[in-house]
XYZ file of C-alpha atoms in Angstrom:
738
model
C 17.898 -39.071 96.070
C 18.022 -39.109 99.964
C 15.464 -38.833 102.453
C 15.874 -35.714 104.729
C 13.855 -37.266 107.558
C 16.425 -40.488 107.978
C 19.738 -39.778 106.526
C 21.423 -38.414 109.585
C 20.404 -41.358 111.573
C 22.000 -44.197 112.835
C 20.595 -47.615 112.312
C 19.002 -47.849 115.893
C 17.250 -44.706 115.262
C 16.234 -44.910 111.828
C 14.699 -48.352 113.412
C 13.152 -46.821 115.956
C 11.734 -43.878 113.622
C 10.437 -46.369 111.009
C 9.016 -48.642 113.401
C 5.724 -50.588 112.466
C 2.571 -49.563 113.859
C 1.916 -51.320 117.794
C 3.703 -50.688 120.787
C 7.555 -49.707 120.746
C 9.697 -49.199 123.922
C 12.682 -47.376 122.975
C 15.479 -47.194 125.675
C 17.636 -44.340 125.091
C 20.847 -43.974 126.853
C 21.865 -40.326 127.805
C 23.042 -38.235 124.725
C 21.656 -41.116 122.383
C 19.538 -38.298 120.095
C 16.072 -39.254 122.534
C 14.650 -35.683 121.354
C 15.514 -36.434 117.421
C 14.004 -40.086 117.456
C 10.972 -38.277 118.718
C 10.751 -35.621 116.478
C 11.540 -37.974 113.497
C 9.330 -40.234 114.563
C 6.699 -37.564 114.857
C 7.355 -36.153 111.504
C 7.663 -39.724 109.940
C 3.833 -40.416 111.077
C 2.509 -37.310 109.134
C 4.897 -37.161 106.256
C 5.252 -40.754 105.382
C 2.575 -42.516 107.342
C -0.181 -39.250 106.268
C -1.224 -39.392 110.016
C -3.146 -36.153 110.291
C -1.652 -34.138 113.528
C -5.227 -34.238 114.608
C -4.930 -37.859 115.496
C -1.658 -38.269 117.566
C -1.095 -37.215 121.229
C 2.577 -36.237 122.141
C 3.628 -36.129 126.129
C 6.413 -34.519 127.479
C 7.273 -33.121 131.009
C 8.476 -30.171 130.506
C 6.944 -27.031 128.517
C 10.564 -26.257 127.127
C 10.777 -29.852 125.454
C 7.117 -29.619 124.483
C 7.750 -26.590 122.687
C 11.519 -27.982 121.678
C 9.493 -30.737 119.639
C 6.787 -29.073 117.768
C 9.316 -26.139 116.175
C 11.739 -29.464 115.097
C 8.459 -30.962 113.500
C 7.271 -28.129 111.766
C 10.302 -27.256 110.572
C 10.665 -30.850 108.900
C 7.320 -30.981 108.068
C 7.016 -27.762 106.695
C 3.003 -27.073 108.117
C 1.346 -26.368 110.939
C 0.740 -29.429 113.757
C -3.059 -28.250 113.746
C -5.153 -30.277 115.678
C -2.308 -32.287 117.464
C -1.971 -32.526 121.265
C 1.490 -31.707 122.257
C 2.244 -31.167 126.033
C 2.964 -32.181 129.484
C 0.977 -34.879 131.047
C -0.357 -32.034 133.596
C -1.524 -29.881 130.352
C -3.024 -32.503 128.826
C -5.082 -33.420 131.519
C -6.433 -30.097 132.493
C -7.430 -29.798 128.818
C -9.327 -33.302 129.323
C -10.855 -31.787 132.762
C -11.999 -28.739 131.587
C -13.747 -30.242 128.970
C -15.027 -33.276 130.554
C -16.057 -30.929 133.783
C -19.671 -32.364 134.115
C -18.576 -35.329 135.230
C -16.074 -33.954 137.747
C -17.003 -32.054 141.043
C -15.889 -28.921 140.203
C -16.477 -26.435 136.974
C -14.633 -26.150 134.008
C -13.073 -22.332 135.192
C -10.987 -24.077 138.175
C -7.780 -23.211 139.022
C -4.550 -24.990 139.686
C -2.979 -24.167 143.127
C 0.769 -24.035 143.392
C 3.287 -25.415 146.053
C 2.645 -22.547 148.344
C -1.182 -22.630 147.693
C -1.234 -26.422 148.705
C 0.780 -25.833 152.029
C -1.588 -23.414 152.938
C -4.546 -25.537 152.837
C -2.853 -28.234 154.557
C -1.885 -26.208 156.946
C -5.914 -24.843 157.435
C -6.769 -28.736 156.906
C -4.857 -29.369 160.693
C -5.948 -26.589 161.848
C -9.863 -27.088 161.098
C -9.407 -30.723 162.529
C -7.763 -29.576 165.678
C -4.486 -31.126 164.780
C -1.306 -30.348 165.946
C 1.279 -28.799 162.971
C 3.905 -29.284 165.412
C 3.474 -33.275 165.900
C 2.440 -33.500 162.431
C 4.523 -31.419 159.880
C 2.239 -29.655 157.051
C 5.062 -30.915 154.563
C 5.287 -34.380 155.491
C 1.529 -34.824 155.755
C 1.050 -33.353 152.099
C 3.508 -36.179 150.746
C 1.824 -38.316 151.775
C -1.436 -36.596 150.227
C 0.659 -36.254 147.286
C 1.865 -40.273 147.085
C -1.775 -41.519 147.600
C -2.928 -39.045 144.506
C -0.194 -40.616 142.540
C -1.560 -43.968 143.386
C -4.979 -43.389 142.253
C -6.135 -43.350 146.080
C -8.838 -41.063 147.207
C -9.444 -40.332 150.941
C -11.844 -43.159 151.467
C -9.193 -45.656 149.877
C -6.844 -44.755 152.629
C -5.255 -47.024 154.885
C -5.973 -46.368 158.401
C -3.756 -49.007 160.235
C -1.523 -46.699 162.462
C -2.226 -43.050 163.875
C -0.317 -41.915 161.389
C -2.387 -43.389 159.060
C -5.534 -41.913 160.516
C -4.275 -38.497 160.341
C -3.387 -38.343 156.965
C -6.667 -39.680 155.782
C -8.540 -37.408 157.573
C -6.249 -34.408 156.732
C -6.540 -35.485 153.154
C -10.471 -35.640 153.261
C -10.735 -31.965 154.713
C -7.955 -31.124 151.960
C -9.741 -32.096 149.384
C -13.341 -30.671 150.438
C -11.334 -27.117 150.874
C -9.936 -27.561 147.443
C -13.551 -28.301 145.515
C -14.876 -25.235 147.483
C -11.915 -23.288 146.139
C -12.917 -24.596 142.718
C -9.540 -25.589 142.640
C -6.806 -27.975 141.892
C -3.738 -29.014 142.691
C -0.880 -30.700 140.710
C -1.241 -34.558 141.606
C -5.324 -33.825 141.103
C -4.809 -32.968 137.371
C -3.476 -36.721 137.213
C -5.823 -38.328 139.465
C -8.960 -36.952 138.321
C -8.148 -37.822 134.640
C -7.258 -40.756 135.036
C -10.407 -41.741 137.730
C -12.313 -40.245 135.152
C -11.335 -42.403 132.131
C -11.186 -45.146 134.624
C -14.943 -44.872 135.908
C -16.636 -43.142 132.447
C -16.009 -46.030 129.765
C -17.714 -43.248 127.230
C -15.585 -40.739 128.012
C -12.629 -43.001 127.989
C -13.656 -44.463 124.243
C -14.154 -40.795 122.779
C -10.418 -40.266 123.597
C -9.162 -43.461 123.055
C -10.377 -43.639 119.328
C -9.734 -39.952 118.938
C -5.881 -40.751 119.220
C -4.710 -43.231 116.396
C -0.817 -42.851 117.873
C 0.673 -42.011 121.777
C 3.845 -40.441 121.818
C 5.356 -40.352 125.638
C 9.004 -38.628 126.301
C 10.946 -39.460 129.389
C 8.786 -42.495 130.203
C 10.984 -43.087 133.100
C 9.611 -40.732 134.955
C 6.030 -41.786 134.801
C 4.262 -42.498 138.033
C 1.218 -45.183 138.415
C -1.716 -42.734 137.524
C -0.070 -41.306 134.273
C 0.702 -45.112 133.258
C -2.733 -45.752 133.399
C -4.005 -42.649 131.608
C -1.527 -43.805 129.045
C -3.149 -47.227 129.072
C -6.818 -45.617 128.152
C -5.282 -43.631 125.787
C -4.050 -46.071 123.622
C -6.496 -48.825 124.405
C -8.215 -48.675 120.907
C -5.798 -48.449 118.489
C -2.861 -49.617 120.648
C -0.575 -47.611 118.977
C 2.041 -46.571 121.824
C 5.604 -45.207 121.032
C 7.347 -44.675 124.181
C 10.970 -43.133 124.972
C 12.799 -43.704 127.961
C 15.905 -45.151 130.442
C 15.322 -46.641 133.761
C 19.196 -45.548 134.472
C 17.548 -41.710 134.071
C 14.906 -42.241 136.746
C 15.546 -39.547 139.664
C 12.462 -38.239 140.513
C 11.290 -41.369 142.712
C 10.261 -38.826 145.829
C 7.933 -37.527 143.847
C 6.052 -40.856 142.655
C 8.235 -41.734 139.371
C 8.238 -45.373 139.125
C 10.897 -46.834 136.806
C 9.320 -49.853 136.972
C 6.643 -48.730 134.696
C 9.580 -49.873 131.814
C 9.199 -53.168 132.949
C 5.235 -53.106 133.156
C 5.220 -51.846 129.746
C 7.091 -55.218 128.562
C 4.359 -57.378 130.784
C 1.542 -55.407 129.464
C 2.428 -55.751 125.739
C 4.545 -58.718 125.286
C 4.805 -58.147 121.603
C 6.085 -54.895 122.034
C 9.568 -54.175 119.984
C 12.367 -53.104 122.204
C 14.968 -50.986 120.560
C 18.410 -49.684 122.513
C 19.959 -46.791 121.409
C 23.808 -46.823 122.727
C 25.672 -44.283 120.286
C 26.345 -41.644 122.589
C 26.721 -37.843 120.532
C 27.476 -35.777 123.988
C 30.500 -37.390 125.983
C 33.972 -38.913 125.740
C 34.587 -42.356 126.263
C 36.000 -41.955 129.441
C 33.057 -39.959 130.958
C 31.316 -42.709 129.673
C 32.826 -45.614 131.023
C 33.135 -44.086 134.594
C 29.634 -43.170 134.418
C 28.380 -46.904 133.221
C 30.808 -48.373 136.325
C 28.759 -46.564 138.706
C 25.126 -47.198 137.554
C 26.182 -50.975 136.376
C 25.897 -51.965 140.468
C 21.996 -51.031 140.531
C 19.746 -54.051 139.717
C 16.547 -54.371 138.133
C 17.712 -52.404 134.529
C 18.634 -53.007 131.077
C 22.295 -53.248 130.758
C 23.265 -50.711 128.045
C 26.805 -50.270 126.328
C 27.145 -46.680 125.206
C 29.678 -45.770 122.951
C 30.946 -42.487 121.102
C 32.873 -41.631 118.184
C 34.213 -38.610 119.916
C 37.258 -40.198 121.027
C 38.797 -41.295 124.922
C 38.999 -37.193 126.266
C 40.618 -36.230 129.240
C 40.414 -38.261 132.315
C 38.373 -37.381 134.793
C 39.495 -34.670 137.658
C 38.893 -36.105 140.909
C 39.477 -33.298 143.800
C 39.562 -33.574 147.012
C 39.575 -29.956 149.381
C 39.739 -29.582 152.893
C 36.552 -28.329 153.701
C 33.809 -27.270 151.306
C 34.830 -23.116 151.349
C 38.347 -24.601 149.433
C 35.941 -26.910 147.110
C 34.179 -23.746 146.250
C 37.537 -22.003 145.737
C 38.776 -24.401 143.281
C 35.825 -24.701 141.470
C 35.880 -20.863 140.960
C 39.910 -21.019 140.011
C 39.760 -23.277 137.769
C 36.915 -21.623 136.193
C 38.630 -18.308 136.051
C 41.972 -20.125 134.493
C 39.929 -21.146 131.725
C 38.383 -17.665 131.391
C 41.734 -15.677 131.032
C 43.261 -18.257 128.543
C 40.081 -17.918 126.254
C 39.552 -21.320 125.754
C 35.971 -20.886 127.001
C 33.192 -19.240 128.034
C 31.065 -19.108 131.247
C 28.429 -20.691 129.331
C 30.324 -23.738 129.325
C 30.284 -24.725 132.661
C 28.007 -25.904 135.301
C 28.613 -26.345 138.876
C 26.276 -29.360 140.437
C 25.068 -30.404 143.760
C 22.778 -32.997 145.856
C 20.796 -30.169 147.595
C 19.979 -26.619 147.212
C 21.712 -25.687 150.614
C 25.152 -26.475 149.276
C 24.945 -23.551 146.592
C 25.438 -21.259 148.964
C 29.106 -21.420 149.568
C 29.683 -21.823 146.055
C 27.741 -18.661 145.189
C 29.877 -16.694 148.152
C 32.651 -17.527 145.933
C 31.642 -16.930 142.645
C 30.306 -13.376 144.556
C 33.991 -12.470 145.827
C 35.375 -13.542 142.381
C 32.833 -11.081 140.392
C 32.118 -14.225 138.130
C 28.464 -13.955 136.819
C 26.418 -16.869 137.803
C 22.782 -18.139 137.215
C 21.517 -19.748 139.848
C 18.596 -22.255 138.650
C 16.515 -23.011 141.403
C 12.344 -23.705 142.448
C 10.581 -21.089 140.514
C 11.971 -18.134 142.148
C 10.354 -15.876 140.003
C 6.878 -16.957 140.551
C 7.237 -17.320 144.200
C 8.160 -13.749 144.686
C 5.595 -11.641 146.614
C 4.725 -9.327 144.410
C 4.192 -11.524 141.573
C 2.221 -13.682 143.546
C -0.474 -10.952 144.495
C -0.693 -10.039 140.772
C -1.630 -13.993 140.076
C -3.673 -13.981 142.633
C -5.754 -11.261 141.531
C -5.910 -12.829 137.841
C -7.108 -16.332 139.523
C -9.440 -14.071 141.834
C -11.059 -12.650 138.608
C -10.756 -16.041 136.441
C -12.666 -18.042 139.987
C -14.039 -16.182 142.668
C -14.307 -19.289 144.541
C -10.533 -19.506 144.927
C -10.592 -18.282 148.610
C -6.690 -18.928 149.092
C -6.179 -15.848 146.471
C -9.163 -13.857 148.285
C -7.379 -14.267 151.682
C -3.982 -13.025 150.059
C -5.027 -9.623 147.993
C -8.512 -8.776 150.173
C -5.892 -6.678 152.029
C -3.463 -5.768 149.223
C -2.784 -2.966 149.107
C -4.118 -2.379 152.666
C -7.466 -1.137 152.526
C -8.474 -1.423 156.048
C -9.470 -4.956 155.892
C -8.724 -6.856 158.927
C -8.987 -10.285 160.155
C -12.247 -9.620 162.042
C -13.832 -8.404 158.991
C -12.235 -11.373 156.800
C -13.924 -13.952 159.269
C -17.324 -12.368 159.378
C -17.196 -12.682 155.494
C -16.355 -16.098 155.433
C -18.697 -16.800 158.042
C -21.718 -15.118 156.116
C -20.704 -17.461 152.978
C -20.699 -20.501 155.404
C -24.319 -19.588 156.133
C -25.358 -19.099 152.978
C -23.543 -22.381 151.466
C -21.205 -20.531 148.714
C -18.066 -19.020 148.547
C -16.647 -15.974 150.126
C -15.953 -14.443 146.628
C -19.810 -15.034 145.857
C -20.809 -12.885 148.994
C -18.096 -10.502 147.692
C -19.413 -10.076 144.205
C -23.037 -9.662 145.895
C -22.047 -7.238 148.092
C -20.186 -5.238 145.203
C -23.321 -5.534 142.883
C -25.923 -4.634 145.386
C -24.175 -2.382 148.039
C -26.448 -1.855 151.527
C -29.460 -4.350 149.603
C -27.423 -7.249 149.596
C -28.616 -9.539 152.228
C -25.092 -9.731 153.103
C -24.521 -6.175 154.224
C -25.052 -6.371 158.012
C -23.547 -9.560 158.578
C -19.890 -8.011 157.868
C -19.445 -5.322 160.251
C -18.191 -1.637 160.252
C -15.892 -2.280 157.426
C -18.662 -3.654 155.233
C -18.100 -0.498 152.682
C -14.521 -1.295 152.147
C -15.358 -4.783 151.460
C -17.994 -3.659 148.981
C -15.705 -1.364 147.374
C -13.329 -4.225 146.849
C -16.185 -6.406 145.556
C -17.125 -3.463 143.121
C -13.705 -3.695 141.667
C -13.999 -7.323 141.591
C -17.157 -7.219 139.270
C -15.278 -4.381 137.068
C -12.492 -6.561 136.257
C -14.589 -9.596 135.200
C -16.461 -7.420 133.042
C -13.105 -6.075 131.234
C -11.687 -9.535 131.426
C -14.895 -10.687 129.297
C -14.424 -7.644 126.752
C -10.630 -7.026 126.657
C -7.624 -8.530 126.847
C -5.542 -10.253 129.460
C -3.135 -6.782 129.612
C -5.905 -4.917 129.394
C -7.063 -6.502 132.604
C -3.557 -6.471 134.045
C -3.549 -3.413 133.749
C -6.771 -2.203 135.143
C -5.925 -4.284 138.299
C -2.385 -2.277 138.630
C -4.527 0.933 138.153
C -7.642 0.522 140.595
C -5.190 -1.190 143.545
C -2.707 1.485 143.042
C -0.247 -1.760 143.062
C 2.821 0.218 141.430
C 2.663 2.912 143.663
C 2.289 -0.023 146.741
C 5.650 -2.176 145.688
C 7.392 1.256 145.191
C 6.903 1.976 148.747
C 9.874 -0.171 149.407
C 12.592 2.034 148.288
C 15.605 -0.406 148.504
C 13.526 -2.906 146.648
C 10.987 -0.360 144.490
C 12.911 -0.990 141.008
C 13.391 -4.814 141.483
C 9.658 -5.561 142.419
C 8.151 -3.095 139.937
C 10.474 -4.896 137.081
C 8.872 -8.339 138.439
C 5.262 -7.080 137.545
C 6.276 -5.518 134.419
C 7.796 -9.351 133.176
C 5.000 -10.870 134.403
C 2.974 -8.245 132.315
C 5.152 -9.106 129.296
C 4.551 -13.372 130.080
C 0.712 -12.292 129.970
C 1.083 -10.139 126.432
C 2.018 -13.646 125.264
C -1.188 -15.142 125.887
C -3.199 -12.549 124.194
C -5.121 -15.023 122.095
C -5.419 -18.001 124.283
C -6.596 -16.420 127.251
C -6.628 -15.501 130.520
C -7.409 -19.412 131.606
C -4.602 -20.474 129.730
C -2.631 -18.007 131.123
C -2.935 -18.896 134.752
C -2.690 -22.729 134.133
C 0.730 -22.135 132.116
C 2.208 -20.420 135.106
C 0.682 -23.021 137.544
C 2.187 -25.978 136.163
C 5.825 -24.163 134.705
C 8.763 -26.128 135.863
C 12.483 -25.473 136.870
C 13.925 -26.249 133.292
C 11.331 -23.784 131.681
C 12.937 -21.367 133.537
C 16.522 -22.165 132.510
C 17.707 -19.413 129.770
C 19.128 -20.915 126.732
C 22.732 -20.682 126.181
C 23.103 -16.784 126.356
C 21.177 -15.647 124.038
C 19.198 -13.338 126.425
C 22.311 -12.335 128.123
C 24.154 -9.104 127.178
C 27.322 -10.090 129.102
C 30.122 -10.933 126.956
C 31.128 -14.400 128.769
C 27.498 -15.147 129.860
C 27.133 -17.418 133.290
C 28.269 -20.334 134.915
C 25.320 -22.207 136.047
C 24.381 -23.462 139.163
C 21.733 -26.316 139.830
C 20.766 -29.603 141.807
C 21.656 -33.025 140.192
C 17.472 -33.179 139.727
C 17.732 -30.091 137.788
C 20.454 -31.015 135.348
C 17.905 -33.774 133.541
C 18.293 -32.984 129.862
C 21.000 -30.617 129.981
C 24.181 -30.442 128.698
C 27.618 -28.667 129.263
C 31.283 -28.738 128.073
C 32.708 -28.822 131.814
C 30.718 -30.192 134.672
C 31.428 -29.756 138.453
C 29.631 -32.119 140.976
C 30.496 -31.200 144.007
C 29.795 -32.460 147.494
C 30.828 -36.220 146.656
C 30.581 -37.284 150.393
C 28.829 -39.849 152.081
C 25.680 -38.558 153.925
C 25.672 -35.963 151.143
C 25.474 -38.028 148.070
C 24.343 -40.627 148.298
C 22.229 -38.688 150.934
C 21.884 -39.818 154.380
C 18.265 -40.306 153.919
C 19.333 -43.374 151.609
C 21.415 -45.194 154.034
C 18.855 -48.013 154.679
C 17.009 -48.089 151.778
C 18.309 -49.938 148.819
C 15.913 -48.097 146.107
C 16.563 -44.963 147.659
C 20.453 -45.963 147.299
C 20.278 -47.052 143.791
C 18.122 -43.788 143.097
C 21.121 -41.765 144.410
C 23.039 -44.090 141.859
C 21.050 -42.752 139.136
C 21.056 -39.224 140.537
C 24.934 -39.391 139.904
C 25.063 -40.812 136.642
C 22.755 -38.637 135.275
C 24.958 -35.615 136.653
C 28.192 -37.349 135.100
C 26.721 -37.818 131.518
C 26.201 -33.930 131.169
C 29.663 -33.223 130.884
C 30.452 -33.174 127.004
C 34.438 -32.658 127.309
C 35.412 -32.290 131.121
C 34.112 -33.490 134.337
C 35.176 -32.740 137.960
C 34.309 -35.037 141.189
C 34.711 -32.867 143.691
C 34.561 -33.832 148.091
C 35.408 -32.117 151.111
C 37.098 -33.675 154.045
C 34.890 -31.481 156.317
C 32.186 -28.881 155.748
C 30.544 -25.927 157.694
C 27.526 -26.602 160.040
C 25.748 -24.508 162.650
C 28.715 -23.064 163.686
C 31.029 -26.222 163.706
C 32.693 -28.316 161.484
C 31.371 -31.663 160.274
C 33.998 -34.416 158.929
C 32.741 -37.200 156.073
C 34.251 -39.756 154.197
C 34.153 -40.261 150.547
C 31.281 -41.230 148.847
C 31.206 -45.237 148.014
C 30.388 -44.051 144.632
C 33.762 -42.892 144.082
C 35.276 -46.222 145.156
C 33.192 -47.810 141.661
C 35.223 -45.678 139.203
C 38.495 -47.331 137.792
C 41.503 -45.525 138.649
C 42.938 -45.277 135.348
C 39.781 -43.237 134.282
C 40.802 -40.356 137.146
C 43.394 -38.170 137.716
C 43.401 -37.338 141.468
C 44.270 -33.380 142.558
C 44.195 -31.934 145.910
C 44.595 -33.827 149.355
C 45.795 -37.412 148.598
C 45.336 -40.336 150.754
C 44.965 -38.099 154.133
C 43.057 -39.072 156.972
C 40.853 -36.478 158.043
C 41.844 -36.511 161.655
C 45.057 -34.979 160.384
C 43.857 -31.884 158.966
C 45.607 -28.869 159.756
C 44.846 -25.256 159.550
C 47.471 -24.538 157.228
C 46.534 -27.671 154.869
C 43.812 -25.432 152.916
C 46.318 -22.795 151.903
C 46.197 -24.950 148.892
C 46.028 -21.668 146.317
C 47.131 -18.441 146.690
C 44.827 -16.450 144.316
C 42.617 -13.662 146.058
C 39.567 -15.867 146.062
C 40.569 -18.278 147.456
C 42.482 -16.215 150.327
C 39.382 -14.003 151.317
C 36.690 -17.142 151.279
C 39.466 -19.158 153.764
C 39.683 -16.350 156.304
C 35.827 -16.645 157.096
C 35.983 -17.954 160.983
C 33.000 -20.288 161.736
C 31.442 -19.128 164.907
C 31.536 -20.250 168.424
C 29.304 -22.693 169.332
C 27.309 -23.731 172.332
C 25.055 -26.555 173.287
C 21.226 -25.779 173.814
C 20.122 -25.545 177.518
C 16.541 -27.168 176.949
C 16.376 -30.558 174.981
C 13.345 -32.267 173.337
C 10.973 -34.214 176.067
C 11.890 -31.883 178.789
C 9.145 -30.744 181.068
C 9.343 -26.841 181.609
C 6.966 -24.311 183.138
C 6.655 -20.410 182.936
C 4.591 -18.428 185.087
C 1.959 -17.028 182.314
C 1.313 -20.616 180.548
C 2.194 -23.043 183.134
C 3.618 -26.249 182.213
C 4.746 -27.723 178.759
C 6.514 -29.744 176.794
C 10.117 -28.746 175.135
C 9.631 -30.049 171.080
C 12.583 -28.400 169.976
C 15.824 -26.090 170.823
C 18.310 -24.316 168.496
C 21.293 -22.432 169.585
C 22.042 -19.609 166.390
C 25.721 -18.609 165.550
C 25.457 -15.534 167.967
C 24.731 -18.142 170.853
C 21.203 -17.206 171.079
C 18.699 -20.157 172.054
C 15.387 -20.487 170.830
C 13.227 -23.021 172.193
C 9.728 -24.800 170.599
C 7.287 -25.224 173.833
C 4.076 -27.131 173.508
C 2.302 -25.823 176.335
C -1.010 -27.483 178.057
C -2.696 -24.268 178.633
C -2.192 -22.564 174.779
C -0.771 -25.030 172.780
C 2.700 -24.111 170.355
C 4.786 -21.356 171.399
C 8.508 -20.567 170.059
C 10.522 -18.643 173.043
C 13.481 -16.788 173.295
C 15.489 -19.093 176.625
C 17.149 -15.452 177.600
C 13.641 -13.773 177.729
C 11.225 -16.598 178.758
C 11.877 -17.440 181.995
C 11.739 -21.139 181.481
C 11.919 -23.379 184.951
C 13.008 -27.013 184.121
C 10.828 -29.573 186.109
């Protein structure tokens, strides 16, 4: 009799699934059945080894991957996985922190600040410290703080050898103070606090290490130092840790991922069993051979020789376009030819690129051709104003100390509470040593009997009314469902009427609110805390719809996405655009060998998404701020053997020989419409960084930056000694150059 858990596995997969207890390192090449191995291993432990689900923790990097794993295992073992910890690193850490909040500087109802909230807090920190946010960009400062947290460094641990390091350390300290004031954490805090909690509290660490007899980890190559330390703590007692990864697919170095954790694992566990999964079930051999030639240039990796039983397949199409408009037109024309021949549907195609900015030209070409597409972006839905408003209302109910949410919604819809009143509210809170939300609740409960009534000013009745609403919402939260709370907030604030005031966008905005309500409905049983945590931890890939299941269009839609977002996905036909030096590899990698290696891995990931046909495209020139920027072919293209490639488009041409009529390579309607766009005129800015200038109103200042828009209008950023930073239109400012 066959074994349903093992019969359809190849020998290497079976070896991994049935490996004995201990430390197991599975290096799984793209398309080698990584998910199958993980799910079968989990099912094998439960079904064959009789390990209770309660004793297992399985960690993934996306909610989508966690759901898929759970559904597959439940189908295999035919029972629920009650008690198992299965989810993302951040979700697991949030769970630990809420349970162990007594040992932490925040309470268990903490909220998780998203990227926008984090940026707001960094800006406020810079302001509080009187540090110029033009000289020290908030995004850069936050990136440095994030990197420190990934390395488990607190503000007191930060280096202070340079002025820049001193600034980052000071801002980091103030940033953490503001987070604690808000009873909030950011994404990195979830890992930082969990790792330090286990490191500094042996009793807590032992509790979880004893609890989890088996630790399973997906995408191990994307772990950072904090995550690696967490895994070591969780597996410290039973020492059963099963990790699956691939150094060649480590593409998140910019957010702390360290592929060298694979090597650390082998060093820390010298007795570990290493298993290579090299049989690919996705791509043709041509695609695999080309991808291997690209990645083989990297050092510090385990060589893998991917093979497939799918045959050689088609040659890779390498297309050289005159410019980015012709590049986009080629993509559209090719897809339309497939669709008209009924050899494919739109869901079969993906267009991938290095940076989000590259999507604009592609989108325009798709729109001109009336070709359906879905753009995978960074949490587009959750970043919309009306969605963020409603989330902040809910966060404020959950955690009244969340001042970021309070400041966002206290005047939404407008209720006559201005900046002066908000400042008075904050000052009252500061003097009392409590949060502004606590002051608000007291005003709502006690009215003019509140000790804070006289401190707020003339608008205090309006503030108290909002405080009364917040008190009522908290009662609703404790007595009824999330959806009931959601509806009550919408009703009490007249939010539907508010979003529908914008006649141009009223339907879309209200539909977005309703979509958030639908999502809330799915968390009726889990509660508000789980709902808000899920929203905060959603990833790009979690927003990617499954095939065309929810798409009522007969042809579905072409997927447009960055190479970073493509991880774990697959498509019949893949177009990778922008294979130019400076784009892929990105210009930032030019002087950094580690960055260049990551760019190579990024292309490798993109190439191995293709099942049947791979297109590699580049353009001889691209449109920039009103001018053309010329480029050379990506160095990565030279790594691929000519016998694997079919060249199309402009062949062996020198860029200086290009003429306007050369890019009329196609006669389709979309191509004609696209190439007729004319680059706007361009002029050099009059003012340059470093210039000293003077105005009658503000005196002397220093030019920081100057830009000319396509219409010829020059915008100048100036730091004046008297008033600080100002952004001015040169045509109106009467700036005198000194």
